[in-house]
């Protein structure tokens, strides 16, 4: 069994309003939770960036009327993978495939449209579930690469 993994999934939840000052909290909390797995410092850095980008997207895009709820769920699976889910109940995304394209943004001039691209780059798997008016759920999975080497 991989270091830090156990027979059952271990899940923690964070819930907070979509205020910019909470991005750093989510980023640090998930990185601390993830550090029980055999991630390298570079991989932990990538996890931090991915969490920041997903939570920042809720802060910037989800709730045009003012802050709304963000729920972050982090799981260490029995297989020793990290699964992070960032969910909001905001405006949702009209065209998810387009939103995932590099440089696509609905806030040109202010944003570069690279957040989802970074998450996709740094995670082993990225899933974006969203529909207009239905909120958005971004889920990404990451495995420590060292663990993969050890298994061989
Ligand atoms: N949680 C969300 N709720 C609503 N729309 C979202 C959400 N996350 C992403 N989007 C939409 O997807 C687009 C692409 O997101 P992405 O993070 O790649 O770029 P960005 O946030 O516009 O720019 P950057 O991340 O570089 O600052 C956004 O412009 C926005 O329209
Ligand atoms: Mg973004």
PDB file of C-alpha atoms and ligand atoms in Angstrom:
ATOM      1  CA  UNK A   1       0.000   0.000   0.000  1.00  0.00           C
ATOM      2  CA  UNK A   2       1.346   3.418  -0.964  1.00  0.00           C
ATOM      3  CA  UNK A   3       2.664   5.577   1.847  1.00  0.00           C
ATOM      4  CA  UNK A   4      -0.168   7.711   3.284  1.00  0.00           C
ATOM      5  CA  UNK A   5      -2.896   5.596   1.694  1.00  0.00           C
ATOM      6  CA  UNK A   6      -5.321   3.492   3.711  1.00  0.00           C
ATOM      7  CA  UNK A   7      -7.963   0.893   3.002  1.00  0.00           C
ATOM      8  CA  UNK A   8     -10.758   3.461   2.908  1.00  0.00           C
ATOM      9  CA  UNK A   9     -10.959   6.793   1.110  1.00  0.00           C
ATOM     10  CA  UNK A  10     -10.124   9.712   3.367  1.00  0.00           C
ATOM     11  CA  UNK A  11     -12.070  12.839   2.479  1.00  0.00           C
ATOM     12  CA  UNK A  12     -11.976  16.344   3.933  1.00  0.00           C
ATOM     13  CA  UNK A  13     -14.331  19.207   3.109  1.00  0.00           C
ATOM     14  CA  UNK A  14     -13.856  22.934   3.218  1.00  0.00           C
ATOM     15  CA  UNK A  15     -16.665  25.417   2.738  1.00  0.00           C
ATOM     16  CA  UNK A  16     -16.213  29.162   2.522  1.00  0.00           C
ATOM     17  CA  UNK A  17     -17.545  32.211   0.685  1.00  0.00           C
ATOM     18  CA  UNK A  18     -15.917  33.068  -2.637  1.00  0.00           C
ATOM     19  CA  UNK A  19     -13.741  35.869  -1.272  1.00  0.00           C
ATOM     20  CA  UNK A  20     -10.261  36.394  -2.785  1.00  0.00           C
ATOM     21  CA  UNK A  21      -8.596  36.104   0.635  1.00  0.00           C
ATOM     22  CA  UNK A  22      -9.838  32.503   0.916  1.00  0.00           C
ATOM     23  CA  UNK A  23      -7.924  31.297  -2.167  1.00  0.00           C
ATOM     24  CA  UNK A  24      -4.674  31.015  -0.194  1.00  0.00           C
ATOM     25  CA  UNK A  25      -6.422  29.147   2.605  1.00  0.00           C
ATOM     26  CA  UNK A  26      -7.816  26.492   0.232  1.00  0.00           C
ATOM     27  CA  UNK A  27      -4.477  26.193  -1.540  1.00  0.00           C
ATOM     28  CA  UNK A  28      -2.513  25.695   1.690  1.00  0.00           C
ATOM     29  CA  UNK A  29      -5.098  23.386   3.283  1.00  0.00           C
ATOM     30  CA  UNK A  30      -5.246  21.033   0.280  1.00  0.00           C
ATOM     31  CA  UNK A  31      -1.444  21.004  -0.065  1.00  0.00           C
ATOM     32  CA  UNK A  32      -1.088  20.085   3.608  1.00  0.00           C
ATOM     33  CA  UNK A  33      -3.658  17.312   3.232  1.00  0.00           C
ATOM     34  CA  UNK A  34      -1.902  16.062   0.053  1.00  0.00           C
ATOM     35  CA  UNK A  35       1.508  16.044   1.723  1.00  0.00           C
ATOM     36  CA  UNK A  36       0.731  12.694   3.374  1.00  0.00           C
ATOM     37  CA  UNK A  37       1.209  11.117  -0.071  1.00  0.00           C
ATOM     38  CA  UNK A  38       4.635  10.764  -1.696  1.00  0.00           C
ATOM     39  CA  UNK A  39       4.383  13.934  -3.763  1.00  0.00           C
ATOM     40  CA  UNK A  40       7.586  15.762  -4.628  1.00  0.00           C
ATOM     41  CA  UNK A  41       7.838  19.464  -3.772  1.00  0.00           C
ATOM     42  CA  UNK A  42       7.300  20.232  -7.450  1.00  0.00           C
ATOM     43  CA  UNK A  43       4.140  18.137  -7.513  1.00  0.00           C
ATOM     44  CA  UNK A  44       2.846  19.830  -4.341  1.00  0.00           C
ATOM     45  CA  UNK A  45       3.517  23.154  -6.051  1.00  0.00           C
ATOM     46  CA  UNK A  46       1.466  21.980  -9.042  1.00  0.00           C
ATOM     47  CA  UNK A  47      -1.367  20.951  -6.717  1.00  0.00           C
ATOM     48  CA  UNK A  48      -1.271  24.407  -5.116  1.00  0.00           C
ATOM     49  CA  UNK A  49      -1.495  26.103  -8.502  1.00  0.00           C
ATOM     50  CA  UNK A  50      -4.368  23.861  -9.601  1.00  0.00           C
ATOM     51  CA  UNK A  51      -6.359  24.520  -6.408  1.00  0.00           C
ATOM     52  CA  UNK A  52      -5.688  28.268  -6.661  1.00  0.00           C
ATOM     53  CA  UNK A  53      -6.843  28.371 -10.263  1.00  0.00           C
ATOM     54  CA  UNK A  54     -10.026  26.409  -9.594  1.00  0.00           C
ATOM     55  CA  UNK A  55     -10.968  28.456  -6.520  1.00  0.00           C
ATOM     56  CA  UNK A  56      -9.999  31.745  -8.214  1.00  0.00           C
ATOM     57  CA  UNK A  57     -12.362  30.863 -11.027  1.00  0.00           C
ATOM     58  CA  UNK A  58     -15.217  30.669  -8.540  1.00  0.00           C
ATOM     59  CA  UNK A  59     -14.166  34.007  -7.013  1.00  0.00           C
ATOM     60  CA  UNK A  60     -13.906  35.713 -10.415  1.00  0.00           C
ATOM     61  CA  UNK A  61     -16.554  34.077 -12.574  1.00  0.00           C
ATOM     62  CA  UNK A  62     -19.176  32.107 -10.663  1.00  0.00           C
ATOM     63  CA  UNK A  63     -21.083  34.748  -8.720  1.00  0.00           C
ATOM     64  CA  UNK A  64     -21.442  38.051 -10.565  1.00  0.00           C
ATOM     65  CA  UNK A  65     -23.813  39.379  -7.885  1.00  0.00           C
ATOM     66  CA  UNK A  66     -21.367  38.961  -4.996  1.00  0.00           C
ATOM     67  CA  UNK A  67     -19.702  36.161  -3.028  1.00  0.00           C
ATOM     68  CA  UNK A  68     -21.376  32.760  -2.928  1.00  0.00           C
ATOM     69  CA  UNK A  69     -20.517  29.352  -1.495  1.00  0.00           C
ATOM     70  CA  UNK A  70     -17.429  27.365  -2.544  1.00  0.00           C
ATOM     71  CA  UNK A  71     -17.059  23.762  -1.495  1.00  0.00           C
ATOM     72  CA  UNK A  72     -13.676  22.086  -1.782  1.00  0.00           C
ATOM     73  CA  UNK A  73     -13.416  18.357  -1.234  1.00  0.00           C
ATOM     74  CA  UNK A  74     -10.051  16.586  -1.139  1.00  0.00           C
ATOM     75  CA  UNK A  75      -9.777  12.801  -1.075  1.00  0.00           C
ATOM     76  CA  UNK A  76      -6.906  10.385  -0.726  1.00  0.00           C
ATOM     77  CA  UNK A  77      -8.154   7.216  -2.385  1.00  0.00           C
ATOM     78  CA  UNK A  78      -7.178   3.708  -1.224  1.00  0.00           C
ATOM     79  CA  UNK A  79      -5.013   3.628  -4.387  1.00  0.00           C
ATOM     80  CA  UNK A  80      -2.996   6.578  -3.069  1.00  0.00           C
ATOM     81  CA  UNK A  81      -4.316   9.191  -5.497  1.00  0.00           C
ATOM     82  CA  UNK A  82      -5.364  12.709  -4.620  1.00  0.00           C
ATOM     83  CA  UNK A  83      -8.784  13.773  -5.918  1.00  0.00           C
ATOM     84  CA  UNK A  84      -9.758  17.432  -5.545  1.00  0.00           C
ATOM     85  CA  UNK A  85     -13.248  18.719  -6.300  1.00  0.00           C
ATOM     86  CA  UNK A  86     -14.109  22.414  -6.325  1.00  0.00           C
ATOM     87  CA  UNK A  87     -17.834  23.099  -6.569  1.00  0.00           C
ATOM     88  CA  UNK A  88     -19.960  26.223  -6.778  1.00  0.00           C
ATOM     89  CA  UNK A  89     -23.631  26.966  -7.309  1.00  0.00           C
ATOM     90  CA  UNK A  90     -23.005  29.935  -9.526  1.00  0.00           C
ATOM     91  CA  UNK A  91     -23.777  30.930 -13.112  1.00  0.00           C
ATOM     92  CA  UNK A  92     -22.190  27.885 -14.735  1.00  0.00           C
ATOM     93  CA  UNK A  93     -20.334  27.639 -18.057  1.00  0.00           C
ATOM     94  CA  UNK A  94     -22.056  27.833 -21.428  1.00  0.00           C
ATOM     95  CA  UNK A  95     -19.505  25.901 -23.465  1.00  0.00           C
ATOM     96  CA  UNK A  96     -17.237  23.739 -21.301  1.00  0.00           C
ATOM     97  CA  UNK A  97     -15.031  22.506 -24.177  1.00  0.00           C
ATOM     98  CA  UNK A  98     -14.378  26.091 -25.244  1.00  0.00           C
ATOM     99  CA  UNK A  99     -13.714  27.224 -21.655  1.00  0.00           C
ATOM    100  CA  UNK A 100     -11.001  24.559 -21.412  1.00  0.00           C
ATOM    101  CA  UNK A 101      -9.174  25.858 -24.507  1.00  0.00           C
ATOM    102  CA  UNK A 102      -5.947  27.772 -23.814  1.00  0.00           C
ATOM    103  CA  UNK A 103      -6.471  31.545 -23.965  1.00  0.00           C
ATOM    104  CA  UNK A 104     -10.271  31.372 -23.920  1.00  0.00           C
ATOM    105  CA  UNK A 105     -11.687  33.795 -21.376  1.00  0.00           C
ATOM    106  CA  UNK A 106     -14.977  35.608 -20.920  1.00  0.00           C
ATOM    107  CA  UNK A 107     -13.025  38.420 -19.208  1.00  0.00           C
ATOM    108  CA  UNK A 108     -10.589  39.531 -21.946  1.00  0.00           C
ATOM    109  CA  UNK A 109      -8.234  42.319 -20.920  1.00  0.00           C
ATOM    110  CA  UNK A 110      -8.393  41.253 -17.265  1.00  0.00           C
ATOM    111  CA  UNK A 111      -7.668  37.530 -17.613  1.00  0.00           C
ATOM    112  CA  UNK A 112      -5.521  35.352 -19.860  1.00  0.00           C
ATOM    113  CA  UNK A 113      -7.761  32.301 -20.057  1.00  0.00           C
ATOM    114  CA  UNK A 114      -5.090  29.932 -18.770  1.00  0.00           C
ATOM    115  CA  UNK A 115      -6.412  28.673 -15.420  1.00  0.00           C
ATOM    116  CA  UNK A 116      -8.127  25.525 -16.685  1.00  0.00           C
ATOM    117  CA  UNK A 117      -5.182  24.905 -19.039  1.00  0.00           C
ATOM    118  CA  UNK A 118      -2.788  24.909 -16.075  1.00  0.00           C
ATOM    119  CA  UNK A 119      -5.000  22.518 -14.114  1.00  0.00           C
ATOM    120  CA  UNK A 120      -5.147  20.212 -17.125  1.00  0.00           C
ATOM    121  CA  UNK A 121      -1.369  20.367 -17.472  1.00  0.00           C
ATOM    122  CA  UNK A 122      -0.621  19.664 -13.814  1.00  0.00           C
ATOM    123  CA  UNK A 123      -3.254  17.046 -13.065  1.00  0.00           C
ATOM    124  CA  UNK A 124      -3.406  13.483 -14.362  1.00  0.00           C
ATOM    125  CA  UNK A 125      -7.106  13.933 -15.084  1.00  0.00           C
ATOM    126  CA  UNK A 126      -9.415  16.952 -15.230  1.00  0.00           C
ATOM    127  CA  UNK A 127     -13.187  16.936 -15.442  1.00  0.00           C
ATOM    128  CA  UNK A 128     -15.361  20.046 -15.689  1.00  0.00           C
ATOM    129  CA  UNK A 129     -19.074  19.582 -15.139  1.00  0.00           C
ATOM    130  CA  UNK A 130     -21.138  22.680 -15.676  1.00  0.00           C
ATOM    131  CA  UNK A 131     -24.236  24.102 -17.274  1.00  0.00           C
ATOM    132  CA  UNK A 132     -25.629  27.631 -17.354  1.00  0.00           C
ATOM    133  CA  UNK A 133     -27.423  28.397 -14.086  1.00  0.00           C
ATOM    134  CA  UNK A 134     -26.439  25.016 -12.638  1.00  0.00           C
ATOM    135  CA  UNK A 135     -23.089  25.794 -11.047  1.00  0.00           C
ATOM    136  CA  UNK A 136     -19.737  24.242 -11.841  1.00  0.00           C
ATOM    137  CA  UNK A 137     -17.810  21.273 -10.492  1.00  0.00           C
ATOM    138  CA  UNK A 138     -14.121  20.990 -11.355  1.00  0.00           C
ATOM    139  CA  UNK A 139     -12.528  17.675 -10.392  1.00  0.00           C
ATOM    140  CA  UNK A 140      -8.888  16.818 -10.822  1.00  0.00           C
ATOM    141  CA  UNK A 141      -6.861  13.770  -9.890  1.00  0.00           C
ATOM    142  CA  UNK A 142      -3.153  13.512  -9.268  1.00  0.00           C
ATOM    143  CA  UNK A 143      -0.912  10.552  -8.442  1.00  0.00           C
ATOM    144  CA  UNK A 144       2.564  10.865  -7.009  1.00  0.00           C
ATOM    145  CA  UNK A 145       4.881   9.944  -9.897  1.00  0.00           C
ATOM    146  CA  UNK A 146       7.382   8.434  -7.478  1.00  0.00           C
ATOM    147  CA  UNK A 147       4.754   5.920  -6.341  1.00  0.00           C
ATOM    148  CA  UNK A 148       4.303   4.807  -9.964  1.00  0.00           C
ATOM    149  CA  UNK A 149       8.058   4.170 -10.251  1.00  0.00           C
ATOM    150  CA  UNK A 150       8.100   2.187  -6.990  1.00  0.00           C
ATOM    151  CA  UNK A 151       5.299  -0.068  -8.156  1.00  0.00           C
ATOM    152  CA  UNK A 152       7.246  -1.282 -11.203  1.00  0.00           C
TER     153      UNK A 152
HETATM  154  N1  LIG B   1     -16.462  28.320 -11.675  1.00  0.00           N
HETATM  155  C1  LIG B   1     -16.775  28.944 -12.818  1.00  0.00           C
HETATM  156  N2  LIG B   1     -17.987  29.519 -12.983  1.00  0.00           N
HETATM  157  C2  LIG B   1     -18.308  30.152 -14.139  1.00  0.00           C
HETATM  158  N3  LIG B   1     -17.494  30.254 -15.206  1.00  0.00           N
HETATM  159  C3  LIG B   1     -16.270  29.698 -15.109  1.00  0.00           C
HETATM  160  C4  LIG B   1     -15.840  29.021 -13.912  1.00  0.00           C
HETATM  161  N4  LIG B   1     -14.578  28.557 -14.125  1.00  0.00           N
HETATM  162  C5  LIG B   1     -14.247  28.927 -15.369  1.00  0.00           C
HETATM  163  N5  LIG B   1     -15.248  29.607 -15.974  1.00  0.00           N
HETATM  164  C6  LIG B   1     -15.277  30.117 -17.372  1.00  0.00           C
HETATM  165  O1  LIG B   1     -14.234  29.474 -18.106  1.00  0.00           O
HETATM  166  C7  LIG B   1     -13.361  30.449 -18.693  1.00  0.00           C
HETATM  167  C8  LIG B   1     -11.953  29.904 -18.736  1.00  0.00           C
HETATM  168  O2  LIG B   1     -11.435  29.738 -17.403  1.00  0.00           O
HETATM  169  P1  LIG B   1      -9.860  29.832 -17.173  1.00  0.00           P
HETATM  170  O3  LIG B   1      -9.578  29.682 -15.736  1.00  0.00           O
HETATM  171  O4  LIG B   1      -9.173  28.903 -18.121  1.00  0.00           O
HETATM  172  O5  LIG B   1      -9.499  31.316 -17.653  1.00  0.00           O
HETATM  173  P2  LIG B   1      -9.811  32.707 -16.926  1.00  0.00           P
HETATM  174  O6  LIG B   1     -10.235  32.493 -15.523  1.00  0.00           O
HETATM  175  O7  LIG B   1     -10.724  33.489 -17.808  1.00  0.00           O
HETATM  176  O8  LIG B   1      -8.370  33.410 -16.953  1.00  0.00           O
HETATM  177  P3  LIG B   1      -7.133  33.092 -15.953  1.00  0.00           P
HETATM  178  O9  LIG B   1      -7.447  31.804 -15.252  1.00  0.00           O
HETATM  179  O10 LIG B   1      -5.938  32.989 -16.856  1.00  0.00           O
HETATM  180  O11 LIG B   1      -7.089  34.259 -15.014  1.00  0.00           O
HETATM  181  C9  LIG B   1     -13.547  31.698 -17.842  1.00  0.00           C
HETATM  182  O12 LIG B   1     -13.222  32.883 -18.551  1.00  0.00           O
HETATM  183  C10 LIG B   1     -15.028  31.627 -17.475  1.00  0.00           C
HETATM  184  O13 LIG B   1     -15.850  32.106 -18.504  1.00  0.00           O
HETATM  185 MG1  LIG B   2      -9.161  31.261 -14.290  1.00  0.00          MG
END
